JSON list of C-alpha atoms in Angstrom, two decimals:
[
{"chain": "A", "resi": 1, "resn": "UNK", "atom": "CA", "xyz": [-14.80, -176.46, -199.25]},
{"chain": "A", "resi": 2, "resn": "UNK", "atom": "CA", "xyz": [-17.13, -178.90, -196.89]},
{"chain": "A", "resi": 3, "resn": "UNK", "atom": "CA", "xyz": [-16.65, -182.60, -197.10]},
{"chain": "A", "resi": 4, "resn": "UNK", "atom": "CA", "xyz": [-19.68, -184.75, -195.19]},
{"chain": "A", "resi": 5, "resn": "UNK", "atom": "CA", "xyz": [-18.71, -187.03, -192.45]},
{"chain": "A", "resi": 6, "resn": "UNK", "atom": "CA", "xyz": [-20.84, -190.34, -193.08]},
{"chain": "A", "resi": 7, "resn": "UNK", "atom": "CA", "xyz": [-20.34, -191.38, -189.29]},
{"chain": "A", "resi": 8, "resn": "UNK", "atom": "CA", "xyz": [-21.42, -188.29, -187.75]},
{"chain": "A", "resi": 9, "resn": "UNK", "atom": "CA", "xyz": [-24.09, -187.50, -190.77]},
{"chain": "A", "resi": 10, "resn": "UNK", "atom": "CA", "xyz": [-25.70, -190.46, -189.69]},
{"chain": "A", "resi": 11, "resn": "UNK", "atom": "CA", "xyz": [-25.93, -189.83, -185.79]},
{"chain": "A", "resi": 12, "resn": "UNK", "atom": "CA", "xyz": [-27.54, -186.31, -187.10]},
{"chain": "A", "resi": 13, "resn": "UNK", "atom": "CA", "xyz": [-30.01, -187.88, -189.42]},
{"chain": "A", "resi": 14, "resn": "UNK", "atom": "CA", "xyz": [-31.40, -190.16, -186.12]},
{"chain": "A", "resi": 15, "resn": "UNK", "atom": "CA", "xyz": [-31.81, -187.74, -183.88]},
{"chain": "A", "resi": 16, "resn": "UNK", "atom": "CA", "xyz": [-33.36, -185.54, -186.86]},
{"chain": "A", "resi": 17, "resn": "UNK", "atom": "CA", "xyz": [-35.65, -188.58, -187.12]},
{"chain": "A", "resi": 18, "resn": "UNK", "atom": "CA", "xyz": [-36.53, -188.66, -183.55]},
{"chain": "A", "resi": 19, "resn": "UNK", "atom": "CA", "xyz": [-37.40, -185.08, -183.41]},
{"chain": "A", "resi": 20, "resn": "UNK", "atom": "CA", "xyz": [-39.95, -185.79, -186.57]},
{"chain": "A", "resi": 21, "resn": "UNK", "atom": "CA", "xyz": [-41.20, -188.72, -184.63]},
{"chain": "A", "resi": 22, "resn": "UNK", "atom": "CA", "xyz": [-41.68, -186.54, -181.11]},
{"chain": "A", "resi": 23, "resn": "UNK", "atom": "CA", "xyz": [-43.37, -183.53, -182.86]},
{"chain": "A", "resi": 24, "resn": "UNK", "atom": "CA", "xyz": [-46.08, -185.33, -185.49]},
{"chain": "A", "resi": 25, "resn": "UNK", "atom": "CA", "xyz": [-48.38, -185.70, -182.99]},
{"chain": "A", "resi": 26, "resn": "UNK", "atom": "CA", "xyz": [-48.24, -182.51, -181.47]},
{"chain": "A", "resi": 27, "resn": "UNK", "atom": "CA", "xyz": [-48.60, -180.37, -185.09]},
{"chain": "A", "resi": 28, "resn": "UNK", "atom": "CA", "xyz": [-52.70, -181.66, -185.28]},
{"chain": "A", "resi": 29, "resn": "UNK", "atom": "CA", "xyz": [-52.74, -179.48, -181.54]},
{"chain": "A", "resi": 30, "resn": "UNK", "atom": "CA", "xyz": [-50.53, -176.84, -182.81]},
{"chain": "A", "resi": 31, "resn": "UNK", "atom": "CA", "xyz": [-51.82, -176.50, -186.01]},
{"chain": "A", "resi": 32, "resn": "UNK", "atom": "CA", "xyz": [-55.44, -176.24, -184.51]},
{"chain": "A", "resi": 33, "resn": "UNK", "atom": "CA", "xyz": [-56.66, -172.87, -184.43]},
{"chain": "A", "resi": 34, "resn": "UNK", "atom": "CA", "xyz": [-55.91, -172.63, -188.24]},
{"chain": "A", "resi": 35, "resn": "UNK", "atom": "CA", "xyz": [-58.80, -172.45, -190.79]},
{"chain": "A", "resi": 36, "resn": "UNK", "atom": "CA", "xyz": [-58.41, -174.78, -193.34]},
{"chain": "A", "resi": 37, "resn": "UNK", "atom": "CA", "xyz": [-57.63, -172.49, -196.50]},
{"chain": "A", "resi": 38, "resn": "UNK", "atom": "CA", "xyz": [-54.39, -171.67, -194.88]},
{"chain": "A", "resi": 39, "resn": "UNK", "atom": "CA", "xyz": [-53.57, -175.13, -195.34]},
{"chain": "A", "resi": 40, "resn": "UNK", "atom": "CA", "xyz": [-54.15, -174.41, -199.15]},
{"chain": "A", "resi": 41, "resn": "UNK", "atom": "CA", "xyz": [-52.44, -171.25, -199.17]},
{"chain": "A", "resi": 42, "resn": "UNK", "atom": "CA", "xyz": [-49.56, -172.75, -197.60]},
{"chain": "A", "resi": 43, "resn": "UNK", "atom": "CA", "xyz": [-49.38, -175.67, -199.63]},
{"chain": "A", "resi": 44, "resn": "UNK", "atom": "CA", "xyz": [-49.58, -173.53, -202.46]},
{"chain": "A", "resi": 45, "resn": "UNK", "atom": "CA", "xyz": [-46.64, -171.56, -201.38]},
{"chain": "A", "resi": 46, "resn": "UNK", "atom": "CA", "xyz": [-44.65, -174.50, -200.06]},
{"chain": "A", "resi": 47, "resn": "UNK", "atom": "CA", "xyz": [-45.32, -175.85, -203.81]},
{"chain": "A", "resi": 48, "resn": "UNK", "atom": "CA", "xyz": [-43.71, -172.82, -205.06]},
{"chain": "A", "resi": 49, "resn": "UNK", "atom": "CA", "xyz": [-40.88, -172.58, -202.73]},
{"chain": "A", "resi": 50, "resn": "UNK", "atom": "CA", "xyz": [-40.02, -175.79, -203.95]},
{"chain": "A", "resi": 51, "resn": "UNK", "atom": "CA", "xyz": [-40.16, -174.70, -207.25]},
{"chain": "A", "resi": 52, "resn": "UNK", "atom": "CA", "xyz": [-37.70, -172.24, -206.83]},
{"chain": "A", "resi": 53, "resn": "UNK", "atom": "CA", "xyz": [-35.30, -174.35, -204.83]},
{"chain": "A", "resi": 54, "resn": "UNK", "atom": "CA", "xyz": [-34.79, -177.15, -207.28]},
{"chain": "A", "resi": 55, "resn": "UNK", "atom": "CA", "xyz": [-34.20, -173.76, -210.18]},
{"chain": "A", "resi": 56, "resn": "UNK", "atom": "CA", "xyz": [-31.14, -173.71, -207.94]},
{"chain": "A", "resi": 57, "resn": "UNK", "atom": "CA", "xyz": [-29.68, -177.12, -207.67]},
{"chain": "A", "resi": 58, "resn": "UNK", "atom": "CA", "xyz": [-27.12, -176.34, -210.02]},
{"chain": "A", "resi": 59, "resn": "UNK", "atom": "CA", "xyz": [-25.51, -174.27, -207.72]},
{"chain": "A", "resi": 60, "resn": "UNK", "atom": "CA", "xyz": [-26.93, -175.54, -204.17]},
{"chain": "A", "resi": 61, "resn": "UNK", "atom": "CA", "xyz": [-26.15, -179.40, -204.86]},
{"chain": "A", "resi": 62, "resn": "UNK", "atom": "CA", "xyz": [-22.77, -179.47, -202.80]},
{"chain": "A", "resi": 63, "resn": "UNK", "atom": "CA", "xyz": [-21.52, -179.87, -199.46]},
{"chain": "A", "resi": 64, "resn": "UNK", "atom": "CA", "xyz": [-21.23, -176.31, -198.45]},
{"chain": "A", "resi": 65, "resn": "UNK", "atom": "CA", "xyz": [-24.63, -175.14, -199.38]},
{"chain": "A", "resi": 66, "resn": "UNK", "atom": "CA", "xyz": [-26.13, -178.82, -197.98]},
{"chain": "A", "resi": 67, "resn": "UNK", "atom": "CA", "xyz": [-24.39, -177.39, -194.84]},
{"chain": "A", "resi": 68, "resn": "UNK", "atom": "CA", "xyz": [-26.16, -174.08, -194.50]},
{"chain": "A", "resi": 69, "resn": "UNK", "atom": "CA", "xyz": [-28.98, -174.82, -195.60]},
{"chain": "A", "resi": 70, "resn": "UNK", "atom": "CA", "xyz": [-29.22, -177.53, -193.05]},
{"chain": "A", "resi": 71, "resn": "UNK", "atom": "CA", "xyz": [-27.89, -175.34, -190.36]},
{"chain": "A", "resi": 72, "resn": "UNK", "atom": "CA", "xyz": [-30.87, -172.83, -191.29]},
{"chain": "A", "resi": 73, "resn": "UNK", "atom": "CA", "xyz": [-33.49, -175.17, -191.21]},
{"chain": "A", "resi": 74, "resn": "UNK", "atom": "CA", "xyz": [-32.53, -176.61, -187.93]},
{"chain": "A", "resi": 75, "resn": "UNK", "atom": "CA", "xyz": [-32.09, -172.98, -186.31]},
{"chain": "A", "resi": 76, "resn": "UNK", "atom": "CA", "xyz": [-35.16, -172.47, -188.12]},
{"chain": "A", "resi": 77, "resn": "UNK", "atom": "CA", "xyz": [-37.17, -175.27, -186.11]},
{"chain": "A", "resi": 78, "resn": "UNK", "atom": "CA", "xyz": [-35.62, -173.95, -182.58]},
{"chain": "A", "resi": 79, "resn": "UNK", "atom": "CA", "xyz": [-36.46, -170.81, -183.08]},
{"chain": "A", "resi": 80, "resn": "UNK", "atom": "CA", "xyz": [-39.89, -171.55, -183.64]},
{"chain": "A", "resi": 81, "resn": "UNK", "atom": "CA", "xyz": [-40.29, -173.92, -180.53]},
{"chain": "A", "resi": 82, "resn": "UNK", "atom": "CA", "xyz": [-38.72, -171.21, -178.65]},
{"chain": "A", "resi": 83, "resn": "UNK", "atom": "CA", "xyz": [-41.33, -168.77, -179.87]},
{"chain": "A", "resi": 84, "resn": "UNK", "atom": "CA", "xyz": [-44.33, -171.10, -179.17]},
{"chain": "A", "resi": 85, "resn": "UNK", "atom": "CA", "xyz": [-42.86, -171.68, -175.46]},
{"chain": "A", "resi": 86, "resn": "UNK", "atom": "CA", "xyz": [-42.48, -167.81, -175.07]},
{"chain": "A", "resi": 87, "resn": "UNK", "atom": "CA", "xyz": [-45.79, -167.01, -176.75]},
{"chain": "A", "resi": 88, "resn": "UNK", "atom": "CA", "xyz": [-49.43, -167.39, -175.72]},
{"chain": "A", "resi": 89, "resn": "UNK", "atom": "CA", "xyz": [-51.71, -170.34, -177.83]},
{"chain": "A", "resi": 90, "resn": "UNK", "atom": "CA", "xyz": [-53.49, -168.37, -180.00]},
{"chain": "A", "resi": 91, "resn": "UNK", "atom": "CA", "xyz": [-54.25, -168.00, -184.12]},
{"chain": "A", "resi": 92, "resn": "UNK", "atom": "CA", "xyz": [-50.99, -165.87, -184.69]},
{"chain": "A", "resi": 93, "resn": "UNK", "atom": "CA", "xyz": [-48.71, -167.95, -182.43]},
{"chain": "A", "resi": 94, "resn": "UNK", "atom": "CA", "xyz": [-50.24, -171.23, -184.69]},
{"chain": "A", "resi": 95, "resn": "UNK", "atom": "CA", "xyz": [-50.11, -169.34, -188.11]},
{"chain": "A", "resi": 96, "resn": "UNK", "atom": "CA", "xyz": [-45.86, -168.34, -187.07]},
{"chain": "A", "resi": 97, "resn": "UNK", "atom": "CA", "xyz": [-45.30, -172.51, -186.46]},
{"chain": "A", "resi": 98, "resn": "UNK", "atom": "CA", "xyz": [-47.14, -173.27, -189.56]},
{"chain": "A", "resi": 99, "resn": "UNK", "atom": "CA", "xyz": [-44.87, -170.67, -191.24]},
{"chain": "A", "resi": 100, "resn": "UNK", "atom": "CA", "xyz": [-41.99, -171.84, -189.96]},
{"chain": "A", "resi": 101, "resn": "UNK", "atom": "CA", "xyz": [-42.72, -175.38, -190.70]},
{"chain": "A", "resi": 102, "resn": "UNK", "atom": "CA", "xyz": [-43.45, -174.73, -194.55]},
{"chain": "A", "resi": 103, "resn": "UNK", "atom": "CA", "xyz": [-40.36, -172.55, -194.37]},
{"chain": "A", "resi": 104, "resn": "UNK", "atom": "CA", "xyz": [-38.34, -176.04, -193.10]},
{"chain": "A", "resi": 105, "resn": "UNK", "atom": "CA", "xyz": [-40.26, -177.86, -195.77]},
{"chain": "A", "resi": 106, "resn": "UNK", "atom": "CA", "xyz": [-39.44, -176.08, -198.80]},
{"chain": "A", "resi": 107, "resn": "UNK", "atom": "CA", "xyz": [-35.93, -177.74, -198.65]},
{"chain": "A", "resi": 108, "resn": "UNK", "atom": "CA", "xyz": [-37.49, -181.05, -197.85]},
{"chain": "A", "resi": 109, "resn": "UNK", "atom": "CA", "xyz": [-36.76, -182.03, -201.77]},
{"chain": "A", "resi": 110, "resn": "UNK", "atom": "CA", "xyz": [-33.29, -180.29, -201.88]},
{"chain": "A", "resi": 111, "resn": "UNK", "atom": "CA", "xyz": [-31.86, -182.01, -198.53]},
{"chain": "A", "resi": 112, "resn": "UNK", "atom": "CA", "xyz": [-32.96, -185.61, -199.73]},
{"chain": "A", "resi": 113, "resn": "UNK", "atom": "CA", "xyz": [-31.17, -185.10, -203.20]},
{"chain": "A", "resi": 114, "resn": "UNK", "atom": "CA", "xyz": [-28.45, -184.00, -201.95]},
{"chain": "A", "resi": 115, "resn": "UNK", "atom": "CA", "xyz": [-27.62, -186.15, -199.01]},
{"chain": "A", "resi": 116, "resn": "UNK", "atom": "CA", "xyz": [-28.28, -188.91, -201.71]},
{"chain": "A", "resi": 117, "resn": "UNK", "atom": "CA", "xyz": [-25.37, -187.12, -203.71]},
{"chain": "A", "resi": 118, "resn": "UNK", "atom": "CA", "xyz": [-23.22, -186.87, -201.25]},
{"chain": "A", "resi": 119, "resn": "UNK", "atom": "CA", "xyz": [-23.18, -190.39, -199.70]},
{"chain": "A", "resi": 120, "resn": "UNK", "atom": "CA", "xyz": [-22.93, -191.62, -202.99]},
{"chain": "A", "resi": 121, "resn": "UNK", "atom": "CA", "xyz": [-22.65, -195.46, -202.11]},
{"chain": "A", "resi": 122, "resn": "UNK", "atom": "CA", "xyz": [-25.59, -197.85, -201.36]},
{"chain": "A", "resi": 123, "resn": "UNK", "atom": "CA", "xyz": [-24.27, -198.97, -198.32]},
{"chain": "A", "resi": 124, "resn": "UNK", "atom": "CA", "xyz": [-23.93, -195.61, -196.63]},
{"chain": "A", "resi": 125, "resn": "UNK", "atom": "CA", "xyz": [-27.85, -194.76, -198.31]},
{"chain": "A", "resi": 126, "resn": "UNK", "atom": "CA", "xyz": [-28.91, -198.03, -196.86]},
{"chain": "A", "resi": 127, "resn": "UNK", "atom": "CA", "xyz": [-27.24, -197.53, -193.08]},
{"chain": "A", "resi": 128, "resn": "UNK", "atom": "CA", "xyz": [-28.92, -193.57, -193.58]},
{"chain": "A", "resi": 129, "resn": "UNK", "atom": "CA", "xyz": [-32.68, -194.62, -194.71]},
{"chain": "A", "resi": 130, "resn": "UNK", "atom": "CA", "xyz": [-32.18, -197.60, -191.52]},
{"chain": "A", "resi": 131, "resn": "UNK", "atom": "CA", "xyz": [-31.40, -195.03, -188.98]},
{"chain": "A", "resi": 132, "resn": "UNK", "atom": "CA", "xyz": [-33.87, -192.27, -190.17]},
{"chain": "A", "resi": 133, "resn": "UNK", "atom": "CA", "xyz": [-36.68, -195.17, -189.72]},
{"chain": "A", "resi": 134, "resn": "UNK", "atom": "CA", "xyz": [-35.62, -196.32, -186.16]},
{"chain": "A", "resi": 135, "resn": "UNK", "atom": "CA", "xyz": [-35.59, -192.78, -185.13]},
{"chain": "A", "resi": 136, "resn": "UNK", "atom": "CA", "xyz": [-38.41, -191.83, -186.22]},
{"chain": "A", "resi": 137, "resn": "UNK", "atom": "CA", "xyz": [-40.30, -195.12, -184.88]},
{"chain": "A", "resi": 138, "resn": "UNK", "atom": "CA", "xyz": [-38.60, -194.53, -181.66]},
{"chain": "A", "resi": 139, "resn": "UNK", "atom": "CA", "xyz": [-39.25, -190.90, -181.66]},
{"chain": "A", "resi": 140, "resn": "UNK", "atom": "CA", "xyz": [-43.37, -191.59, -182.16]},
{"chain": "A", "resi": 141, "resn": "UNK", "atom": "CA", "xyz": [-43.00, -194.28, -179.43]},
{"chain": "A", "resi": 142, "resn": "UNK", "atom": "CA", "xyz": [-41.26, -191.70, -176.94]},
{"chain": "A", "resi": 143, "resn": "UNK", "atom": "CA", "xyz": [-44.16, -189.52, -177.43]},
{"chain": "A", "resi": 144, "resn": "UNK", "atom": "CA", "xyz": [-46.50, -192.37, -177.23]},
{"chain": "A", "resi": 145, "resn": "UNK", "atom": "CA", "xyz": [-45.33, -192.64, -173.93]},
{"chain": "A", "resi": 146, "resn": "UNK", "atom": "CA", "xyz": [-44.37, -188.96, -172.59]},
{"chain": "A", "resi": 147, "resn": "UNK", "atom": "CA", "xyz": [-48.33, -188.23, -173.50]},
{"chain": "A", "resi": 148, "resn": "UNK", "atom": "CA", "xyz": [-49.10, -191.39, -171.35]},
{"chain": "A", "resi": 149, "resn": "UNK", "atom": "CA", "xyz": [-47.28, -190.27, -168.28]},
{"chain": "A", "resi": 150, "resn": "UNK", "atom": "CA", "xyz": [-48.62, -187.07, -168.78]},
{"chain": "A", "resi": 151, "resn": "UNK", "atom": "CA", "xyz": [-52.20, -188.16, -168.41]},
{"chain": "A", "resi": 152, "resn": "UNK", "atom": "CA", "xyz": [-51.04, -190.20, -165.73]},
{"chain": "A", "resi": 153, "resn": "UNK", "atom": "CA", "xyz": [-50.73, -187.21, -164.01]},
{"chain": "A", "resi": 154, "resn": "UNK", "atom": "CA", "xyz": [-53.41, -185.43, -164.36]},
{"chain": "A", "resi": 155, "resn": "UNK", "atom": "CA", "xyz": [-52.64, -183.38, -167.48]},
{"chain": "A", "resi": 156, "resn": "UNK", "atom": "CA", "xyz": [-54.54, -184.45, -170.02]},
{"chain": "A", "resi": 157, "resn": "UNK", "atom": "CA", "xyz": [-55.04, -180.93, -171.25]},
{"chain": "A", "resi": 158, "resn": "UNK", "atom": "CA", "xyz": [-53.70, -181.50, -175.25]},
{"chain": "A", "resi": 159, "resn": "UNK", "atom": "CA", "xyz": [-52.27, -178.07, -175.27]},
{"chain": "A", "resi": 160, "resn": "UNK", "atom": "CA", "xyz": [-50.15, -178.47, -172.33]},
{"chain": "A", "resi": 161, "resn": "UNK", "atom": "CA", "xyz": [-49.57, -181.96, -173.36]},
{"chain": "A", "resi": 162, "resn": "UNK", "atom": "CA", "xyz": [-47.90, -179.94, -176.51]},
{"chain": "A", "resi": 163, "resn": "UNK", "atom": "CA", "xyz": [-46.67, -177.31, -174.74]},
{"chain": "A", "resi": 164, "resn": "UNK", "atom": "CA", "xyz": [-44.30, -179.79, -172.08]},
{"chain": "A", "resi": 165, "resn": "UNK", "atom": "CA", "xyz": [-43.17, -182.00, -175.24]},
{"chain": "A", "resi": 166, "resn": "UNK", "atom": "CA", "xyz": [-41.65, -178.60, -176.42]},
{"chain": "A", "resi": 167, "resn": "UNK", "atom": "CA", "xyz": [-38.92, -178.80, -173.80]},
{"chain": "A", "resi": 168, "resn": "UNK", "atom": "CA", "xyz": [-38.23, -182.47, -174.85]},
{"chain": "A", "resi": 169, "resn": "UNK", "atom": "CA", "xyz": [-38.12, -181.31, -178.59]},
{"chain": "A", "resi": 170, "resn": "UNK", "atom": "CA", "xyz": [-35.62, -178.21, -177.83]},
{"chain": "A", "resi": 171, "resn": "UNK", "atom": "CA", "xyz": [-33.36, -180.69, -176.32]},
{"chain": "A", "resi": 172, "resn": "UNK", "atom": "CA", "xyz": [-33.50, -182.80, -179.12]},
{"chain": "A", "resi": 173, "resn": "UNK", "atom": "CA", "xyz": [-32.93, -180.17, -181.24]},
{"chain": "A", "resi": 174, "resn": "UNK", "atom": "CA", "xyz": [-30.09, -178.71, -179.42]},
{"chain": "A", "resi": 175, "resn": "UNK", "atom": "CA", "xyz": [-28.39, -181.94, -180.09]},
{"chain": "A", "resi": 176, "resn": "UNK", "atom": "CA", "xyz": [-29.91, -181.82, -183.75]},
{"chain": "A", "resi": 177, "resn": "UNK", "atom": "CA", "xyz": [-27.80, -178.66, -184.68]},
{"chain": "A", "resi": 178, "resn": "UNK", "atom": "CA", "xyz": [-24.29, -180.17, -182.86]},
{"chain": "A", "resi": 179, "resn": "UNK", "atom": "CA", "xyz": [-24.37, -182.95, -184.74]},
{"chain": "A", "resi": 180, "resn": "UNK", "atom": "CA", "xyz": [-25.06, -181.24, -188.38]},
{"chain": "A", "resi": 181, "resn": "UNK", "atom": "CA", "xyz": [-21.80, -178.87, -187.08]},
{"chain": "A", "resi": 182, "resn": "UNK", "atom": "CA", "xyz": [-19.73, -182.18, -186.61]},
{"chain": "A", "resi": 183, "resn": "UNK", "atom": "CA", "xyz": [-21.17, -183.66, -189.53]},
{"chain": "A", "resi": 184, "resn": "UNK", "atom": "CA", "xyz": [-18.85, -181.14, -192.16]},
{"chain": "A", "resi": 185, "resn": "UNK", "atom": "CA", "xyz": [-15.30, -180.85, -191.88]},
{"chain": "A", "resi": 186, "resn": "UNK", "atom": "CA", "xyz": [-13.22, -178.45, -194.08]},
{"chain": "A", "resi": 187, "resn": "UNK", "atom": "CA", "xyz": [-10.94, -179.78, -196.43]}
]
């Protein structure tokens, strides 16, 4: 059985924040050769997804499942930037982010419950819901700026703007999926 480390829980859910914060921006790019009834579809499916999640909770709503699933959804996310750094732009290489996006996003409901479960007190919610902002704030100022430089350089190109963030957002990630390991201990 998993028990949550609050200390280390928390250093994962900033630097999960900063990765949302570096990569907003760049989904409008990524997301651009899509026509916009995929977005239906998908929101349709995510919609479902969802659906079928929360049929779960009774089993899912604990520390070992919070774990993997987690774990899956970060490995999830680096395995798609991996793929879009190995792959050519195009419609398929957009439509296989999207996918794996929605795929990351169908938990979006479970992981909030039950991190709210698990930390149980309001002073460990209120220390998790600070961080996650000042990541996140810092992570869309960091981009701010990396697209800044960029153009400062000549590449103002929005697809290689994307395309060099994705090494910044791999590294963040890489750091993303320690952290969620140290975050669980086994008791």
């Amino acid at each position: 059985m998993l028990k949550i480390i609050p200390s280390w829980f928390i250093r994962y859910k900033f630097f999960n924040s900063l990765f949302l914060g570096l990569s907003v921006g760049a989904i409008f790019t990524l997301y651009a050769p899509l026509e916009p009834s995929i977005y239906s579809l998908g929101g349709v499916l995510l919609a479902m997804g969802m659906l079928i999640v929360a049929r779960f909770y009774h089993t899912i709503l604990n520390a070992d499942w919070f774990f993997r699933i987690s774990l899956f959804v970060e490995v999830v996310l680096l395995l798609t930037m991996l793929y879009f750094l190995y792959a050519s732009y195009n419609y398929q290489t957009a439509l296989l982010l999207y996918i794996g996006y929605q795929v990351t996003f169908v938990f979006g409901n479970y992981l909030i419950r039950a991190e709210t479960l698990l930390l149980k007190t309001d002073i460990l919610l209120t220390k998790l819901d600070t961080v996650k902002q000042i990541g996140y704030l810092l992570g869309m100022g960091l981009a701010y700026l990396f697209y800044k430089i960029l153009t400062q350089y000549g590449i103002e190109d929005n697809q290689t703007q994307v395309y060099d963030l994705h090494f910044l957002l791999i590294a963040v990630e890489l750091v993303v999926i320690v952290l969620i390991i140290k975050s669980f201990k086994r008791v």
